[in-house]
Coordinates of C-alpha atoms in Angstrom, one line a residue:
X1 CA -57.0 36.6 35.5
X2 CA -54.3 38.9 34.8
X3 CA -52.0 38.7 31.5
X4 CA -48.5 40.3 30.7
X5 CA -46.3 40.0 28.0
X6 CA -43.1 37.8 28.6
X7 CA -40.1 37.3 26.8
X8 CA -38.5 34.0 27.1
X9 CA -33.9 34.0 26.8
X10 CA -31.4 31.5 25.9
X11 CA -28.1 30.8 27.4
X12 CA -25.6 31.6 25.0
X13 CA -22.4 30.6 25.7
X14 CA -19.7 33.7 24.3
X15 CA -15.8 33.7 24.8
X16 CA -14.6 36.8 26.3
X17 CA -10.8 37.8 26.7
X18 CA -10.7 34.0 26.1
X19 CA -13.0 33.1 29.6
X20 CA -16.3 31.5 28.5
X21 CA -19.4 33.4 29.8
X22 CA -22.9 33.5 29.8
X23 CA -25.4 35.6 27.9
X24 CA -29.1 35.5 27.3
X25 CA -30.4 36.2 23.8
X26 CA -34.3 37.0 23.8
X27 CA -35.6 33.5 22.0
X28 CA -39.3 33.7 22.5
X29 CA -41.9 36.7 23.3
X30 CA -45.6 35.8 24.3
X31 CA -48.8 36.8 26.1
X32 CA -48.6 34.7 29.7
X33 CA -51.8 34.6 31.9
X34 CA -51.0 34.7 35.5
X35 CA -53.2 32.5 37.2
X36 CA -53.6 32.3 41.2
X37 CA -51.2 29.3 42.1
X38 CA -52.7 26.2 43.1
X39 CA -52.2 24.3 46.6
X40 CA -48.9 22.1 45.0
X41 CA -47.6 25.0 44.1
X42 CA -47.7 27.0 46.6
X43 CA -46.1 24.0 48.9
X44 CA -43.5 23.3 46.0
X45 CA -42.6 27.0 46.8
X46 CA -42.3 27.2 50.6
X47 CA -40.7 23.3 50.6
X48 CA -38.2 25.3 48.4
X49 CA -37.7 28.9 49.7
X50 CA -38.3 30.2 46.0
X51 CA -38.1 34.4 46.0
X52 CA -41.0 35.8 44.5
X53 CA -42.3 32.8 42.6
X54 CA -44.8 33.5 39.5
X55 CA -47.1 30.8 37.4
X56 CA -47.1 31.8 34.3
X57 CA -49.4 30.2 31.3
X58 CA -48.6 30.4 28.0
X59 CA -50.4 29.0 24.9
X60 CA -48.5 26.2 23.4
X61 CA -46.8 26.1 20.0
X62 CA -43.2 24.3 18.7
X63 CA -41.1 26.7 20.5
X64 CA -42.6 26.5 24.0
X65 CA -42.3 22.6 23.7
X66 CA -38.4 23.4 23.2
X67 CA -38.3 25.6 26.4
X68 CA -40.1 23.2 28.1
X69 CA -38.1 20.3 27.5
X70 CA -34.7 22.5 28.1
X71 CA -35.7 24.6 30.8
X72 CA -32.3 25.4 32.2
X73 CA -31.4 26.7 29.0
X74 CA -33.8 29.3 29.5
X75 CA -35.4 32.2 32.0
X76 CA -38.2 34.7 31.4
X77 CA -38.3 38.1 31.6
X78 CA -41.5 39.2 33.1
X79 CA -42.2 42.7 33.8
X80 CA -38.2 43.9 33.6
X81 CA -37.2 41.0 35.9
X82 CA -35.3 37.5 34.9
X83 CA -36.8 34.5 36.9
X84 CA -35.2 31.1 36.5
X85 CA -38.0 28.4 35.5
X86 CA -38.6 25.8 38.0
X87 CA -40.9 23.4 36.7
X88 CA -43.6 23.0 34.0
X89 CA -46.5 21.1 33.2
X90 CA -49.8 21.1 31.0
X91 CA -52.6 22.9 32.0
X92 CA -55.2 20.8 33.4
X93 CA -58.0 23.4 33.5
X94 CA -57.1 25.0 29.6
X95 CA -56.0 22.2 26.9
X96 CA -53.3 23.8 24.7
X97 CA -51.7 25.6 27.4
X98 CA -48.1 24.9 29.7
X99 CA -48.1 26.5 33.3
X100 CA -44.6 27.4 34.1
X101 CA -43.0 28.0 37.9
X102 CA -40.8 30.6 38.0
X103 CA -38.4 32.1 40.7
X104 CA -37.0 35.7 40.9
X105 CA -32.9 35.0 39.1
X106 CA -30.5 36.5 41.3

């Protein structure tokens, strides 16, 4: 099993030349293990057409809950790349760890 560093970003809403816009502030960095994706998941991603979908697994602690609980107020950077996060849950095979679904941003 593979690990990376990730950096988890917040939509931040800023006001420029009086237009509201959309920025991401770095909220959250941690180690993520990239796991091989499981059967559902891999049908959740063709059902869906996701682009370059990663499974990322990240050890659980106050600020993960908030991401997972607001996910559309967040994306992760993984490896110099912003993907959008799809859906997460609690690891069934590691206790005290969320898998998240994430899809390339564009």
């Amino acid at each position: 099993m593979d690990n990376a560093r990730v950096i988890f970003r917040q939509r931040k809403q800023e006001t420029v030349e009086g237009r509201k816009v959309d920025a991401w502030a770095d909220y959250y960095t941690a180690w993520a293990d990239l796991p091989s994706q499981s059967m559902t998941e891999r049908v959740e991603i063709q059902n869906r057409g996701l682009v370059d979908a990663v499974t990322l697994e990240v050890r659980t602690c106050c600020r993960v809950e908030e991401i997972r609980r607001n996910q559309k107020q967040f994306r992760v950077m993984f490896r110099g790349v912003d993907y959008d996060l799809i859906g997460a849950d609690y690891s069934r095979r590691r206790s005290g760890f969320i898998r998240f679904l994430a899809s390339r941003a564009d």
